[in-house]
């Protein structure tokens, strides 16, 4: 299986999981931290615009074959959009007994050993709305910025994926800023002495 084929399978699997209201399996000693709140507004507007465009073009295009082709392309775009959303939603950040695994668009960006976390606190930053690596700070925001700041005792390697390789972001980070739906819970889990137990805290599901 090629890398591209594997990626496409992952998109379809993620879409099916999202439709069932589930996330990708995690180990029993892990807790998931989603970053989905408020992220559907733009995709929904794009989807609505695409549906309206399909209806208008169907009325304007006099040739049935061309109208059908345009409708098929629009439907393919909607499915691709839904699968992209699903990738991010069913692959959240995961905190285990050993490490904090950070993801974006379904891909692991960085794995942070818990022992290397010097501090964690709720701290809101605005202005940056896309992943970035700025002077050693890895930023994983949404349209509202970030709400958790984490300082590390050692630098870690990071790799933020992109459609084109030249757009990828890679390097090392000694601090992190990220957006999660429950920042207080993440900070509490990172700063308490004992690791989170999946048996004591049930996994979350999300839409």
PDB file of C-alpha atoms in Angstrom:
ATOM      1  CA  UNK A   1       0.000   0.000   0.000  1.00  0.00           C
ATOM      2  CA  UNK A   2       1.398   3.364  -0.978  1.00  0.00           C
ATOM      3  CA  UNK A   3       1.605   6.260   1.456  1.00  0.00           C
ATOM      4  CA  UNK A   4      -1.137   8.068  -0.476  1.00  0.00           C
ATOM      5  CA  UNK A   5      -3.400   5.007  -0.370  1.00  0.00           C
ATOM      6  CA  UNK A   6      -2.779   4.614   3.347  1.00  0.00           C
ATOM      7  CA  UNK A   7      -3.642   8.277   3.883  1.00  0.00           C
ATOM      8  CA  UNK A   8      -6.903   7.899   1.951  1.00  0.00           C
ATOM      9  CA  UNK A   9      -7.834   4.820   3.989  1.00  0.00           C
ATOM     10  CA  UNK A  10      -7.141   6.833   7.138  1.00  0.00           C
ATOM     11  CA  UNK A  11      -9.468   9.591   5.941  1.00  0.00           C
ATOM     12  CA  UNK A  12     -12.300   7.152   5.282  1.00  0.00           C
ATOM     13  CA  UNK A  13     -11.760   5.383   8.599  1.00  0.00           C
ATOM     14  CA  UNK A  14     -11.786   8.723  10.409  1.00  0.00           C
ATOM     15  CA  UNK A  15     -15.000   9.751   8.651  1.00  0.00           C
ATOM     16  CA  UNK A  16     -16.700   6.528   9.718  1.00  0.00           C
ATOM     17  CA  UNK A  17     -15.538   6.961  13.317  1.00  0.00           C
ATOM     18  CA  UNK A  18     -16.776  10.563  13.372  1.00  0.00           C
ATOM     19  CA  UNK A  19     -20.169   9.531  11.996  1.00  0.00           C
ATOM     20  CA  UNK A  20     -20.407   7.036  14.864  1.00  0.00           C
ATOM     21  CA  UNK A  21     -19.426   9.694  17.414  1.00  0.00           C
ATOM     22  CA  UNK A  22     -16.203   7.929  18.397  1.00  0.00           C
ATOM     23  CA  UNK A  23     -12.484   8.685  18.414  1.00  0.00           C
ATOM     24  CA  UNK A  24      -9.533   6.500  17.519  1.00  0.00           C
ATOM     25  CA  UNK A  25      -8.722   3.902  20.211  1.00  0.00           C
ATOM     26  CA  UNK A  26      -6.318   4.921  22.984  1.00  0.00           C
ATOM     27  CA  UNK A  27      -4.658   2.866  25.699  1.00  0.00           C
ATOM     28  CA  UNK A  28      -6.403   2.279  29.029  1.00  0.00           C
ATOM     29  CA  UNK A  29      -4.074   4.620  30.939  1.00  0.00           C
ATOM     30  CA  UNK A  30      -4.662   7.527  28.535  1.00  0.00           C
ATOM     31  CA  UNK A  31      -6.985  10.534  28.509  1.00  0.00           C
ATOM     32  CA  UNK A  32      -8.031  12.352  25.335  1.00  0.00           C
ATOM     33  CA  UNK A  33      -8.119  16.138  25.109  1.00  0.00           C
ATOM     34  CA  UNK A  34     -10.138  17.442  22.196  1.00  0.00           C
ATOM     35  CA  UNK A  35      -9.706  20.777  20.447  1.00  0.00           C
ATOM     36  CA  UNK A  36     -12.929  20.973  18.466  1.00  0.00           C
ATOM     37  CA  UNK A  37     -15.005  23.762  20.015  1.00  0.00           C
ATOM     38  CA  UNK A  38     -15.929  26.416  17.458  1.00  0.00           C
ATOM     39  CA  UNK A  39     -14.083  24.736  14.585  1.00  0.00           C
ATOM     40  CA  UNK A  40     -17.133  23.829  12.494  1.00  0.00           C
ATOM     41  CA  UNK A  41     -18.309  27.361  11.633  1.00  0.00           C
ATOM     42  CA  UNK A  42     -16.082  27.921   8.598  1.00  0.00           C
ATOM     43  CA  UNK A  43     -16.464  24.387   7.143  1.00  0.00           C
ATOM     44  CA  UNK A  44     -20.253  24.594   7.516  1.00  0.00           C
ATOM     45  CA  UNK A  45     -20.321  27.929   5.681  1.00  0.00           C
ATOM     46  CA  UNK A  46     -18.160  26.474   2.917  1.00  0.00           C
ATOM     47  CA  UNK A  47     -20.392  23.411   2.713  1.00  0.00           C
ATOM     48  CA  UNK A  48     -23.550  25.516   2.547  1.00  0.00           C
ATOM     49  CA  UNK A  49     -22.015  27.683  -0.180  1.00  0.00           C
ATOM     50  CA  UNK A  50     -21.098  24.567  -2.164  1.00  0.00           C
ATOM     51  CA  UNK A  51     -24.642  23.189  -1.931  1.00  0.00           C
ATOM     52  CA  UNK A  52     -26.114  26.514  -3.065  1.00  0.00           C
ATOM     53  CA  UNK A  53     -23.617  26.646  -5.921  1.00  0.00           C
ATOM     54  CA  UNK A  54     -24.646  23.138  -6.994  1.00  0.00           C
ATOM     55  CA  UNK A  55     -28.312  24.156  -7.097  1.00  0.00           C
ATOM     56  CA  UNK A  56     -27.639  27.374  -9.032  1.00  0.00           C
ATOM     57  CA  UNK A  57     -25.373  25.705 -11.587  1.00  0.00           C
ATOM     58  CA  UNK A  58     -27.908  22.922 -12.078  1.00  0.00           C
ATOM     59  CA  UNK A  59     -30.431  25.547 -13.114  1.00  0.00           C
ATOM     60  CA  UNK A  60     -28.012  27.532 -15.282  1.00  0.00           C
ATOM     61  CA  UNK A  61     -26.171  24.762 -17.144  1.00  0.00           C
ATOM     62  CA  UNK A  62     -28.258  23.586 -20.099  1.00  0.00           C
ATOM     63  CA  UNK A  63     -26.336  20.344 -20.702  1.00  0.00           C
ATOM     64  CA  UNK A  64     -27.278  17.452 -18.446  1.00  0.00           C
ATOM     65  CA  UNK A  65     -23.893  15.722 -18.719  1.00  0.00           C
ATOM     66  CA  UNK A  66     -22.023  18.876 -17.675  1.00  0.00           C
ATOM     67  CA  UNK A  67     -24.453  19.575 -14.842  1.00  0.00           C
ATOM     68  CA  UNK A  68     -23.958  16.024 -13.565  1.00  0.00           C
ATOM     69  CA  UNK A  69     -20.174  16.339 -13.790  1.00  0.00           C
ATOM     70  CA  UNK A  70     -20.173  19.614 -11.867  1.00  0.00           C
ATOM     71  CA  UNK A  71     -22.466  18.107  -9.222  1.00  0.00           C
ATOM     72  CA  UNK A  72     -20.152  15.082  -8.869  1.00  0.00           C
ATOM     73  CA  UNK A  73     -17.127  17.324  -8.392  1.00  0.00           C
ATOM     74  CA  UNK A  74     -18.976  19.385  -5.798  1.00  0.00           C
ATOM     75  CA  UNK A  75     -20.016  16.244  -3.905  1.00  0.00           C
ATOM     76  CA  UNK A  76     -16.429  15.000  -3.979  1.00  0.00           C
ATOM     77  CA  UNK A  77     -15.306  18.333  -2.518  1.00  0.00           C
ATOM     78  CA  UNK A  78     -17.896  18.032   0.268  1.00  0.00           C
ATOM     79  CA  UNK A  79     -16.771  14.496   1.116  1.00  0.00           C
ATOM     80  CA  UNK A  80     -13.113  15.605   1.143  1.00  0.00           C
ATOM     81  CA  UNK A  81     -14.006  18.488   3.446  1.00  0.00           C
ATOM     82  CA  UNK A  82     -15.908  16.177   5.808  1.00  0.00           C
ATOM     83  CA  UNK A  83     -13.066  13.661   5.918  1.00  0.00           C
ATOM     84  CA  UNK A  84     -10.546  16.425   6.696  1.00  0.00           C
ATOM     85  CA  UNK A  85     -12.696  17.574   9.608  1.00  0.00           C
ATOM     86  CA  UNK A  86     -13.040  13.989  10.781  1.00  0.00           C
ATOM     87  CA  UNK A  87      -9.273  13.434  10.752  1.00  0.00           C
ATOM     88  CA  UNK A  88      -8.777  16.178  13.323  1.00  0.00           C
ATOM     89  CA  UNK A  89     -11.801  15.229  15.426  1.00  0.00           C
ATOM     90  CA  UNK A  90     -11.168  11.515  15.865  1.00  0.00           C
ATOM     91  CA  UNK A  91      -7.436  11.961  16.523  1.00  0.00           C
ATOM     92  CA  UNK A  92      -7.284  14.332  19.516  1.00  0.00           C
ATOM     93  CA  UNK A  93      -4.347  15.092  21.786  1.00  0.00           C
ATOM     94  CA  UNK A  94      -3.657  12.175  24.133  1.00  0.00           C
ATOM     95  CA  UNK A  95      -2.109  12.231  27.609  1.00  0.00           C
ATOM     96  CA  UNK A  96      -0.787   8.890  28.848  1.00  0.00           C
ATOM     97  CA  UNK A  97       1.181   7.932  31.933  1.00  0.00           C
ATOM     98  CA  UNK A  98       4.409   8.585  30.019  1.00  0.00           C
ATOM     99  CA  UNK A  99       3.782  11.280  27.440  1.00  0.00           C
ATOM    100  CA  UNK A 100       1.579  13.979  25.933  1.00  0.00           C
ATOM    101  CA  UNK A 101       0.994  13.287  22.249  1.00  0.00           C
ATOM    102  CA  UNK A 102       0.011  16.360  20.224  1.00  0.00           C
ATOM    103  CA  UNK A 103      -1.754  16.075  16.883  1.00  0.00           C
ATOM    104  CA  UNK A 104      -3.001  18.303  14.119  1.00  0.00           C
ATOM    105  CA  UNK A 105      -5.082  17.132  11.135  1.00  0.00           C
ATOM    106  CA  UNK A 106      -4.852  13.603  12.471  1.00  0.00           C
ATOM    107  CA  UNK A 107      -1.046  13.554  12.418  1.00  0.00           C
ATOM    108  CA  UNK A 108       1.303  13.410  15.406  1.00  0.00           C
ATOM    109  CA  UNK A 109       3.168  16.713  15.573  1.00  0.00           C
ATOM    110  CA  UNK A 110       5.157  16.117  18.750  1.00  0.00           C
ATOM    111  CA  UNK A 111       5.454  13.660  21.618  1.00  0.00           C
ATOM    112  CA  UNK A 112       6.305  15.255  24.944  1.00  0.00           C
ATOM    113  CA  UNK A 113       7.708  13.111  27.729  1.00  0.00           C
ATOM    114  CA  UNK A 114       5.867  13.978  30.946  1.00  0.00           C
ATOM    115  CA  UNK A 115       9.185  14.181  32.785  1.00  0.00           C
ATOM    116  CA  UNK A 116      10.266  17.034  30.501  1.00  0.00           C
ATOM    117  CA  UNK A 117       7.235  19.231  31.316  1.00  0.00           C
ATOM    118  CA  UNK A 118       8.504  21.983  33.618  1.00  0.00           C
ATOM    119  CA  UNK A 119       5.193  23.843  33.961  1.00  0.00           C
ATOM    120  CA  UNK A 120       1.698  24.115  32.526  1.00  0.00           C
ATOM    121  CA  UNK A 121      -0.858  26.865  32.960  1.00  0.00           C
ATOM    122  CA  UNK A 122      -3.965  28.348  31.421  1.00  0.00           C
ATOM    123  CA  UNK A 123      -2.810  31.237  29.265  1.00  0.00           C
ATOM    124  CA  UNK A 124      -4.777  32.710  26.380  1.00  0.00           C
ATOM    125  CA  UNK A 125      -2.946  33.933  23.308  1.00  0.00           C
ATOM    126  CA  UNK A 126      -4.640  35.499  20.307  1.00  0.00           C
ATOM    127  CA  UNK A 127      -3.520  36.437  16.834  1.00  0.00           C
ATOM    128  CA  UNK A 128      -2.092  33.139  15.565  1.00  0.00           C
ATOM    129  CA  UNK A 129      -4.787  30.905  14.059  1.00  0.00           C
ATOM    130  CA  UNK A 130      -2.722  28.274  12.242  1.00  0.00           C
ATOM    131  CA  UNK A 131       0.071  25.944  13.442  1.00  0.00           C
ATOM    132  CA  UNK A 132       3.439  27.650  13.759  1.00  0.00           C
ATOM    133  CA  UNK A 133       6.898  27.309  15.247  1.00  0.00           C
ATOM    134  CA  UNK A 134       7.931  30.720  16.529  1.00  0.00           C
ATOM    135  CA  UNK A 135      11.327  31.103  18.201  1.00  0.00           C
ATOM    136  CA  UNK A 136      11.158  27.674  19.788  1.00  0.00           C
ATOM    137  CA  UNK A 137       7.454  27.829  20.689  1.00  0.00           C
ATOM    138  CA  UNK A 138       5.161  25.326  18.982  1.00  0.00           C
ATOM    139  CA  UNK A 139       1.719  26.881  18.490  1.00  0.00           C
ATOM    140  CA  UNK A 140      -1.292  24.648  17.823  1.00  0.00           C
ATOM    141  CA  UNK A 141      -4.279  27.028  17.768  1.00  0.00           C
ATOM    142  CA  UNK A 142      -7.767  27.268  16.357  1.00  0.00           C
ATOM    143  CA  UNK A 143      -9.531  30.452  15.236  1.00  0.00           C
ATOM    144  CA  UNK A 144      -9.624  31.599  18.889  1.00  0.00           C
ATOM    145  CA  UNK A 145      -5.875  31.241  19.403  1.00  0.00           C
ATOM    146  CA  UNK A 146      -4.528  29.086  22.238  1.00  0.00           C
ATOM    147  CA  UNK A 147      -5.464  28.650  25.904  1.00  0.00           C
ATOM    148  CA  UNK A 148      -2.737  26.446  27.438  1.00  0.00           C
ATOM    149  CA  UNK A 149       0.968  27.251  27.769  1.00  0.00           C
ATOM    150  CA  UNK A 150       3.497  24.517  28.536  1.00  0.00           C
ATOM    151  CA  UNK A 151       7.168  25.051  29.286  1.00  0.00           C
ATOM    152  CA  UNK A 152       9.655  22.227  28.754  1.00  0.00           C
ATOM    153  CA  UNK A 153      12.912  21.432  30.494  1.00  0.00           C
ATOM    154  CA  UNK A 154      14.384  20.037  27.262  1.00  0.00           C
ATOM    155  CA  UNK A 155      13.721  20.857  23.628  1.00  0.00           C
ATOM    156  CA  UNK A 156      11.757  18.353  21.562  1.00  0.00           C
ATOM    157  CA  UNK A 157      11.583  17.730  17.801  1.00  0.00           C
ATOM    158  CA  UNK A 158       8.369  18.835  16.085  1.00  0.00           C
ATOM    159  CA  UNK A 159       6.995  18.350  12.586  1.00  0.00           C
ATOM    160  CA  UNK A 160       3.808  20.061  11.413  1.00  0.00           C
ATOM    161  CA  UNK A 161       2.529  18.435   8.200  1.00  0.00           C
ATOM    162  CA  UNK A 162       1.296  20.281   5.113  1.00  0.00           C
ATOM    163  CA  UNK A 163      -0.074  19.400   1.694  1.00  0.00           C
ATOM    164  CA  UNK A 164       3.237  20.367   0.088  1.00  0.00           C
ATOM    165  CA  UNK A 165       6.525  19.333   1.679  1.00  0.00           C
ATOM    166  CA  UNK A 166       7.991  22.820   1.398  1.00  0.00           C
ATOM    167  CA  UNK A 167       5.154  24.125   3.558  1.00  0.00           C
ATOM    168  CA  UNK A 168       5.898  21.706   6.399  1.00  0.00           C
ATOM    169  CA  UNK A 169       7.155  23.156   9.663  1.00  0.00           C
ATOM    170  CA  UNK A 170       9.973  21.316  11.394  1.00  0.00           C
ATOM    171  CA  UNK A 171      12.482  22.097  14.109  1.00  0.00           C
ATOM    172  CA  UNK A 172      12.716  21.930  17.885  1.00  0.00           C
ATOM    173  CA  UNK A 173      10.498  23.481  20.548  1.00  0.00           C
ATOM    174  CA  UNK A 174      11.143  24.286  24.197  1.00  0.00           C
ATOM    175  CA  UNK A 175       7.617  25.590  24.868  1.00  0.00           C
ATOM    176  CA  UNK A 176       4.103  24.888  23.632  1.00  0.00           C
ATOM    177  CA  UNK A 177       0.907  26.856  23.177  1.00  0.00           C
ATOM    178  CA  UNK A 178      -2.212  24.912  22.284  1.00  0.00           C
ATOM    179  CA  UNK A 179      -5.980  25.139  22.241  1.00  0.00           C
ATOM    180  CA  UNK A 180      -8.055  22.460  23.988  1.00  0.00           C
ATOM    181  CA  UNK A 181     -11.724  22.302  24.906  1.00  0.00           C
ATOM    182  CA  UNK A 182     -10.985  21.727  28.604  1.00  0.00           C
ATOM    183  CA  UNK A 183      -7.800  23.657  29.464  1.00  0.00           C
ATOM    184  CA  UNK A 184      -8.309  23.394  33.229  1.00  0.00           C
ATOM    185  CA  UNK A 185      -8.454  19.589  33.056  1.00  0.00           C
ATOM    186  CA  UNK A 186      -5.323  19.379  30.915  1.00  0.00           C
ATOM    187  CA  UNK A 187      -3.352  21.702  33.198  1.00  0.00           C
ATOM    188  CA  UNK A 188      -4.522  19.785  36.265  1.00  0.00           C
ATOM    189  CA  UNK A 189      -3.499  16.466  34.698  1.00  0.00           C
ATOM    190  CA  UNK A 190      -0.069  17.793  33.735  1.00  0.00           C
ATOM    191  CA  UNK A 191       0.709  19.404  37.075  1.00  0.00           C
ATOM    192  CA  UNK A 192      -0.501  16.764  39.521  1.00  0.00           C
ATOM    193  CA  UNK A 193       2.071  14.228  40.679  1.00  0.00           C
ATOM    194  CA  UNK A 194       0.214  11.067  39.649  1.00  0.00           C
ATOM    195  CA  UNK A 195      -0.517  10.235  35.987  1.00  0.00           C
ATOM    196  CA  UNK A 196      -4.091  10.152  34.716  1.00  0.00           C
ATOM    197  CA  UNK A 197      -5.748   6.747  34.755  1.00  0.00           C
ATOM    198  CA  UNK A 198      -8.087   5.838  31.943  1.00  0.00           C
ATOM    199  CA  UNK A 199      -9.998   3.536  34.311  1.00  0.00           C
ATOM    200  CA  UNK A 200     -10.795   6.434  36.634  1.00  0.00           C
ATOM    201  CA  UNK A 201     -11.647   8.891  33.876  1.00  0.00           C
ATOM    202  CA  UNK A 202     -13.748   7.558  30.979  1.00  0.00           C
ATOM    203  CA  UNK A 203     -12.773   8.402  27.434  1.00  0.00           C
ATOM    204  CA  UNK A 204     -14.704  11.267  25.894  1.00  0.00           C
ATOM    205  CA  UNK A 205     -16.773  11.033  22.758  1.00  0.00           C
ATOM    206  CA  UNK A 206     -17.522  14.005  20.614  1.00  0.00           C
ATOM    207  CA  UNK A 207     -19.432  15.003  17.539  1.00  0.00           C
TER     208      UNK A 207
END
